[in-house]
Amino acid sequence: MINILVPVTFTDYSVNALTYALTLAGKFPSKITILHSFPEYEDLEEEAAPDMPNSEESIRRREQDARDRLTALCQATINKMTTLQDRNVELQNRFEFGYPEDVIIQVCKEMNSDVVIMGTKSKGETIKELLGSITADVMKRAESPVLAVPANSKVDLDKLSKVLFITDFSDSDYISIHKLVRLITPFHTEIHAIRFVNHKPDKAEIRKQEQFRDYCKATYRNHRMKFGFEKGEPFIPALEKYVGDNNIDLIAMTKRKRNMIAQLFSPEITRKILFHTDIPLLVFHP
């Protein structure tokens, strides 16, 4: 069974992420947990008039409203479920007190989530608004894969035909490709394992690619895969061109920490990927 955690804030883009999760979950036995985090105190400006927004009564009303909206969202989700989803999906909701960036990490560890699916705003917004501090923190701290789904993502999961796996063919990518294959197996997806470079690959880089290719072909024999290098500088335009030329439906990558290519996969690059595309981004913990 696949454990899917979907944090919601009742915005259109968080509900869109839930719809995405439901479609994904319909393909194999899954448990979806719809999570809402409720911070008891609203942030106030330092000299705001004390009109009691954080009074006991106000907090109680906001809490009850949030609980009612979570219940209604869960029921609406059940009402949308198809016969196939009804057979495959176990749905539950959780209401937790605390700041989302902390609660999501805590619940993710507790339920050993296979993937966290979060909604983001779409390109055209500022980077800060697009990715949001909450999604950025979760991507940075979560040990489970995090899938960020832009609000205007038009991906039809029934036709999830091509996934771009951005790689440097390192050891951690062997683990990530296994997790990726597990998630996309029901969709008969073609995986493009591509390393973006700004130079001609040397012999050591080519050897790493060949080893990764041989491993994948031997391990995932029933999956269509392509392997290669894509030369382009700067990175984002090269990425956009590859995504457009190859009709990519999903971008996946492993977070980088201590190798020479870490700058390429920095949090800033992660933000820019989302900022420049409406393609969902799946990030794996190394």
mmCIF file of N, CA and C in Angstrom, residues 94-167:
data_model
loop_
_atom_site.group_PDB
_atom_site.id
_atom_site.type_symbol
_atom_site.label_atom_id
_atom_site.label_comp_id
_atom_site.label_asym_id
_atom_site.label_seq_id
_atom_site.Cartn_x
_atom_site.Cartn_y
_atom_site.Cartn_z
ATOM 1 N N ARG A 94 -6.842 14.377 9.035
ATOM 2 C CA ARG A 94 -6.235 14.686 10.329
ATOM 3 C C ARG A 94 -6.223 16.188 10.530
ATOM 4 N N PHE A 95 -6.580 16.582 11.717
ATOM 5 C CA PHE A 95 -6.553 17.992 12.122
ATOM 6 C C PHE A 95 -5.536 18.103 13.243
ATOM 7 N N GLU A 96 -4.490 18.893 13.001
ATOM 8 C CA GLU A 96 -3.412 18.998 13.986
ATOM 9 C C GLU A 96 -3.137 20.465 14.318
ATOM 10 N N PHE A 97 -2.772 20.716 15.552
ATOM 11 C CA PHE A 97 -2.410 22.053 15.977
ATOM 12 C C PHE A 97 -0.919 22.295 15.731
ATOM 13 N N GLY A 98 -0.605 23.465 15.228
ATOM 14 C CA GLY A 98 0.790 23.813 15.025
ATOM 15 C C GLY A 98 1.015 24.439 13.663
ATOM 16 N N TYR A 99 2.235 24.906 13.449
ATOM 17 C CA TYR A 99 2.579 25.520 12.171
ATOM 18 C C TYR A 99 2.793 24.430 11.117
ATOM 19 N N PRO A 100 2.266 24.642 9.905
ATOM 20 C CA PRO A 100 2.282 23.593 8.874
ATOM 21 C C PRO A 100 3.652 23.005 8.603
ATOM 22 N N GLU A 101 4.687 23.855 8.503
ATOM 23 C CA GLU A 101 6.010 23.351 8.159
ATOM 24 C C GLU A 101 6.550 22.385 9.212
ATOM 25 N N ASP A 102 6.078 22.500 10.449
ATOM 26 C CA ASP A 102 6.486 21.568 11.506
ATOM 27 C C ASP A 102 5.560 20.353 11.560
ATOM 28 N N VAL A 103 4.263 20.609 11.462
ATOM 29 C CA VAL A 103 3.280 19.522 11.561
ATOM 30 C C VAL A 103 3.439 18.536 10.412
ATOM 31 N N ILE A 104 3.636 19.041 9.191
ATOM 32 C CA ILE A 104 3.759 18.162 8.024
ATOM 33 C C ILE A 104 4.928 17.210 8.190
ATOM 34 N N ILE A 105 6.068 17.737 8.645
ATOM 35 C CA ILE A 105 7.246 16.892 8.848
ATOM 36 C C ILE A 105 6.968 15.831 9.918
ATOM 37 N N GLN A 106 6.325 16.240 11.002
ATOM 38 C CA GLN A 106 6.030 15.318 12.097
ATOM 39 C C GLN A 106 5.102 14.193 11.641
ATOM 40 N N VAL A 107 4.017 14.553 10.961
ATOM 41 C CA VAL A 107 3.050 13.555 10.495
ATOM 42 C C VAL A 107 3.662 12.665 9.422
ATOM 43 N N CYS A 108 4.464 13.256 8.566
ATOM 44 C CA CYS A 108 5.138 12.499 7.511
ATOM 45 C C CYS A 108 5.990 11.383 8.100
ATOM 46 N N LYS A 109 6.751 11.703 9.147
ATOM 47 C CA LYS A 109 7.579 10.691 9.808
ATOM 48 C C LYS A 109 6.716 9.651 10.511
ATOM 49 N N GLU A 110 5.678 10.129 11.181
ATOM 50 C CA GLU A 110 4.818 9.245 11.957
ATOM 51 C C GLU A 110 4.140 8.189 11.089
ATOM 52 N N MET A 111 3.633 8.616 9.925
ATOM 53 C CA MET A 111 2.907 7.670 9.071
ATOM 54 C C MET A 111 3.795 7.043 8.000
ATOM 55 N N ASN A 112 5.108 7.393 8.032
ATOM 56 C CA ASN A 112 6.054 6.836 7.072
ATOM 57 C C ASN A 112 5.539 7.005 5.642
ATOM 58 N N SER A 113 5.257 8.237 5.282
ATOM 59 C CA SER A 113 4.666 8.540 3.985
ATOM 60 C C SER A 113 5.581 8.134 2.837
ATOM 61 N N ASP A 114 4.983 7.586 1.788
ATOM 62 C CA ASP A 114 5.733 7.286 0.574
ATOM 63 C C ASP A 114 5.904 8.528 -0.279
ATOM 64 N N VAL A 115 4.960 9.464 -0.164
ATOM 65 C CA VAL A 115 5.062 10.715 -0.903
ATOM 66 C C VAL A 115 4.163 11.754 -0.237
ATOM 67 N N VAL A 116 4.645 13.000 -0.216
ATOM 68 C CA VAL A 116 3.854 14.140 0.240
ATOM 69 C C VAL A 116 3.491 14.947 -1.005
ATOM 70 N N ILE A 117 2.207 15.194 -1.226
ATOM 71 C CA ILE A 117 1.769 15.933 -2.408
ATOM 72 C C ILE A 117 1.232 17.289 -1.966
ATOM 73 N N MET A 118 1.857 18.356 -2.459
ATOM 74 C CA MET A 118 1.510 19.710 -2.038
ATOM 75 C C MET A 118 1.206 20.583 -3.253
ATOM 76 N N GLY A 119 0.210 21.444 -3.115
ATOM 77 C CA GLY A 119 -0.133 22.362 -4.185
ATOM 78 C C GLY A 119 0.702 23.631 -4.101
ATOM 79 N N THR A 120 1.024 24.204 -5.261
ATOM 80 C CA THR A 120 1.709 25.489 -5.320
ATOM 81 C C THR A 120 0.961 26.389 -6.292
ATOM 82 N N LYS A 121 1.239 27.681 -6.196
ATOM 83 C CA LYS A 121 0.716 28.588 -7.202
ATOM 84 C C LYS A 121 1.454 28.353 -8.507
ATOM 85 N N SER A 122 0.974 28.968 -9.585
ATOM 86 C CA SER A 122 1.539 28.691 -10.897
ATOM 87 C C SER A 122 2.543 29.743 -11.318
ATOM 88 N N LYS A 123 3.235 29.453 -12.414
ATOM 89 C CA LYS A 123 4.222 30.398 -12.917
ATOM 90 C C LYS A 123 3.548 31.722 -13.256
ATOM 91 N N GLY A 124 4.328 32.783 -13.126
ATOM 92 C CA GLY A 124 3.753 34.101 -13.288
ATOM 93 C C GLY A 124 3.662 34.799 -11.946
ATOM 94 N N GLU A 125 3.648 34.013 -10.861
ATOM 95 C CA GLU A 125 3.720 34.582 -9.521
ATOM 96 C C GLU A 125 5.192 34.824 -9.196
ATOM 97 N N THR A 126 5.448 35.539 -8.116
ATOM 98 C CA THR A 126 6.839 35.672 -7.691
ATOM 99 C C THR A 126 7.315 34.333 -7.154
ATOM 100 N N ILE A 127 8.607 34.131 -7.132
ATOM 101 C CA ILE A 127 9.153 32.858 -6.652
ATOM 102 C C ILE A 127 8.705 32.591 -5.222
ATOM 103 N N LYS A 128 8.722 33.630 -4.383
ATOM 104 C CA LYS A 128 8.318 33.432 -2.990
ATOM 105 C C LYS A 128 6.879 32.978 -2.907
ATOM 106 N N GLU A 129 5.991 33.598 -3.684
ATOM 107 C CA GLU A 129 4.585 33.211 -3.662
ATOM 108 C C GLU A 129 4.393 31.837 -4.268
ATOM 109 N N LEU A 130 5.164 31.546 -5.311
ATOM 110 C CA LEU A 130 4.996 30.293 -6.035
ATOM 111 C C LEU A 130 5.294 29.086 -5.167
ATOM 112 N N LEU A 131 6.524 29.027 -4.673
ATOM 113 C CA LEU A 131 6.912 27.850 -3.906
ATOM 114 C C LEU A 131 6.416 27.955 -2.475
ATOM 115 N N GLY A 132 6.492 29.144 -1.916
ATOM 116 C CA GLY A 132 5.999 29.327 -0.557
ATOM 117 C C GLY A 132 6.980 28.804 0.467
ATOM 118 N N SER A 133 7.063 29.461 1.587
ATOM 119 C CA SER A 133 8.014 29.052 2.611
ATOM 120 C C SER A 133 7.682 27.670 3.160
ATOM 121 N N ILE A 134 6.401 27.320 3.198
ATOM 122 C CA ILE A 134 6.006 26.026 3.744
ATOM 123 C C ILE A 134 6.492 24.899 2.843
ATOM 124 N N THR A 135 6.195 24.979 1.549
ATOM 125 C CA THR A 135 6.638 23.936 0.624
ATOM 126 C C THR A 135 8.156 23.861 0.586
ATOM 127 N N ALA A 136 8.811 25.022 0.610
ATOM 128 C CA ALA A 136 10.271 25.037 0.595
ATOM 129 C C ALA A 136 10.837 24.333 1.823
ATOM 130 N N ASP A 137 10.269 24.617 2.985
ATOM 131 C CA ASP A 137 10.741 23.981 4.217
ATOM 132 C C ASP A 137 10.509 22.474 4.188
ATOM 133 N N VAL A 138 9.348 22.071 3.698
ATOM 134 C CA VAL A 138 9.030 20.638 3.654
ATOM 135 C C VAL A 138 9.983 19.921 2.702
ATOM 136 N N MET A 139 10.224 20.518 1.530
ATOM 137 C CA MET A 139 11.163 19.904 0.584
ATOM 138 C C MET A 139 12.558 19.785 1.190
ATOM 139 N N LYS A 140 12.931 20.769 1.973
ATOM 140 C CA LYS A 140 14.269 20.772 2.570
ATOM 141 C C LYS A 140 14.399 19.745 3.684
ATOM 142 N N ARG A 141 13.339 19.568 4.470
ATOM 143 C CA ARG A 141 13.445 18.775 5.695
ATOM 144 C C ARG A 141 12.859 17.371 5.610
ATOM 145 N N ALA A 142 11.934 17.140 4.698
ATOM 146 C CA ALA A 142 11.241 15.844 4.653
ATOM 147 C C ALA A 142 12.161 14.745 4.155
ATOM 148 N N GLU A 143 12.031 13.575 4.751
ATOM 149 C CA GLU A 143 12.790 12.418 4.295
ATOM 150 C C GLU A 143 12.014 11.630 3.256
ATOM 151 N N SER A 144 10.742 11.921 3.100
ATOM 152 C CA SER A 144 9.915 11.297 2.067
ATOM 153 C C SER A 144 9.965 12.149 0.801
ATOM 154 N N PRO A 145 9.701 11.551 -0.351
ATOM 155 C CA PRO A 145 9.598 12.348 -1.575
ATOM 156 C C PRO A 145 8.479 13.379 -1.449
ATOM 157 N N VAL A 146 8.692 14.552 -2.039
ATOM 158 C CA VAL A 146 7.697 15.622 -2.030
ATOM 159 C C VAL A 146 7.354 15.975 -3.472
ATOM 160 N N LEU A 147 6.069 15.918 -3.796
ATOM 161 C CA LEU A 147 5.594 16.257 -5.129
ATOM 162 C C LEU A 147 4.860 17.582 -5.066
ATOM 163 N N ALA A 148 5.400 18.608 -5.743
ATOM 164 C CA ALA A 148 4.771 19.927 -5.797
ATOM 165 C C ALA A 148 3.967 20.027 -7.086
ATOM 166 N N VAL A 149 2.664 20.287 -6.951
ATOM 167 C CA VAL A 149 1.760 20.326 -8.098
ATOM 168 C C VAL A 149 1.297 21.765 -8.322
ATOM 169 N N PRO A 150 1.724 22.413 -9.407
ATOM 170 C CA PRO A 150 1.279 23.778 -9.686
ATOM 171 C C PRO A 150 -0.218 23.851 -9.902
ATOM 172 N N ALA A 151 -0.803 24.989 -9.564
ATOM 173 C CA ALA A 151 -2.257 25.153 -9.643
ATOM 174 C C ALA A 151 -2.791 24.932 -11.044
ATOM 175 N N ASN A 152 -2.030 25.348 -12.050
ATOM 176 C CA ASN A 152 -2.502 25.231 -13.431
ATOM 177 C C ASN A 152 -1.998 23.984 -14.129
ATOM 178 N N SER A 153 -1.497 23.024 -13.362
ATOM 179 C CA SER A 153 -1.021 21.790 -13.964
ATOM 180 C C SER A 153 -2.166 21.070 -14.642
ATOM 181 N N LYS A 154 -1.979 20.759 -15.922
ATOM 182 C CA LYS A 154 -3.032 20.116 -16.713
ATOM 183 C C LYS A 154 -2.739 18.649 -16.967
ATOM 184 N N VAL A 155 -1.823 18.093 -16.201
ATOM 185 C CA VAL A 155 -1.422 16.710 -16.429
ATOM 186 C C VAL A 155 -2.592 15.760 -16.202
ATOM 187 N N ASP A 156 -2.811 14.894 -17.164
ATOM 188 C CA ASP A 156 -3.798 13.829 -17.028
ATOM 189 C C ASP A 156 -3.044 12.585 -16.579
ATOM 190 N N LEU A 157 -3.273 12.183 -15.344
ATOM 191 C CA LEU A 157 -2.511 11.050 -14.817
ATOM 192 C C LEU A 157 -2.795 9.755 -15.564
ATOM 193 N N ASP A 158 -3.929 9.710 -16.273
ATOM 194 C CA ASP A 158 -4.185 8.530 -17.094
ATOM 195 C C ASP A 158 -3.251 8.495 -18.297
ATOM 196 N N LYS A 159 -2.618 9.639 -18.575
ATOM 197 C CA LYS A 159 -1.701 9.736 -19.714
ATOM 198 C C LYS A 159 -0.352 10.283 -19.253
ATOM 199 N N LEU A 160 0.118 9.813 -18.106
ATOM 200 C CA LEU A 160 1.413 10.242 -17.581
ATOM 201 C C LEU A 160 2.490 9.499 -18.363
ATOM 202 N N SER A 161 2.800 10.005 -19.546
ATOM 203 C CA SER A 161 3.582 9.218 -20.484
ATOM 204 C C SER A 161 5.087 9.416 -20.377
ATOM 205 N N LYS A 162 5.531 10.615 -19.951
ATOM 206 C CA LYS A 162 6.970 10.866 -19.937
ATOM 207 C C LYS A 162 7.387 11.606 -18.666
ATOM 208 N N VAL A 163 8.403 11.077 -18.013
ATOM 209 C CA VAL A 163 8.966 11.689 -16.810
ATOM 210 C C VAL A 163 10.437 12.007 -17.065
ATOM 211 N N LEU A 164 10.824 13.239 -16.758
ATOM 212 C CA LEU A 164 12.225 13.620 -16.838
ATOM 213 C C LEU A 164 12.853 13.445 -15.461
ATOM 214 N N PHE A 165 13.830 12.556 -15.359
ATOM 215 C CA PHE A 165 14.566 12.344 -14.113
ATOM 216 C C PHE A 165 15.915 13.030 -14.264
ATOM 217 N N ILE A 166 16.067 14.202 -13.616
ATOM 218 C CA ILE A 166 17.320 14.959 -13.693
ATOM 219 C C ILE A 166 18.337 14.267 -12.791
ATOM 220 N N THR A 167 19.469 13.872 -13.344
ATOM 221 C CA THR A 167 20.398 13.015 -12.605
ATOM 222 C C THR A 167 21.843 13.401 -12.865
#
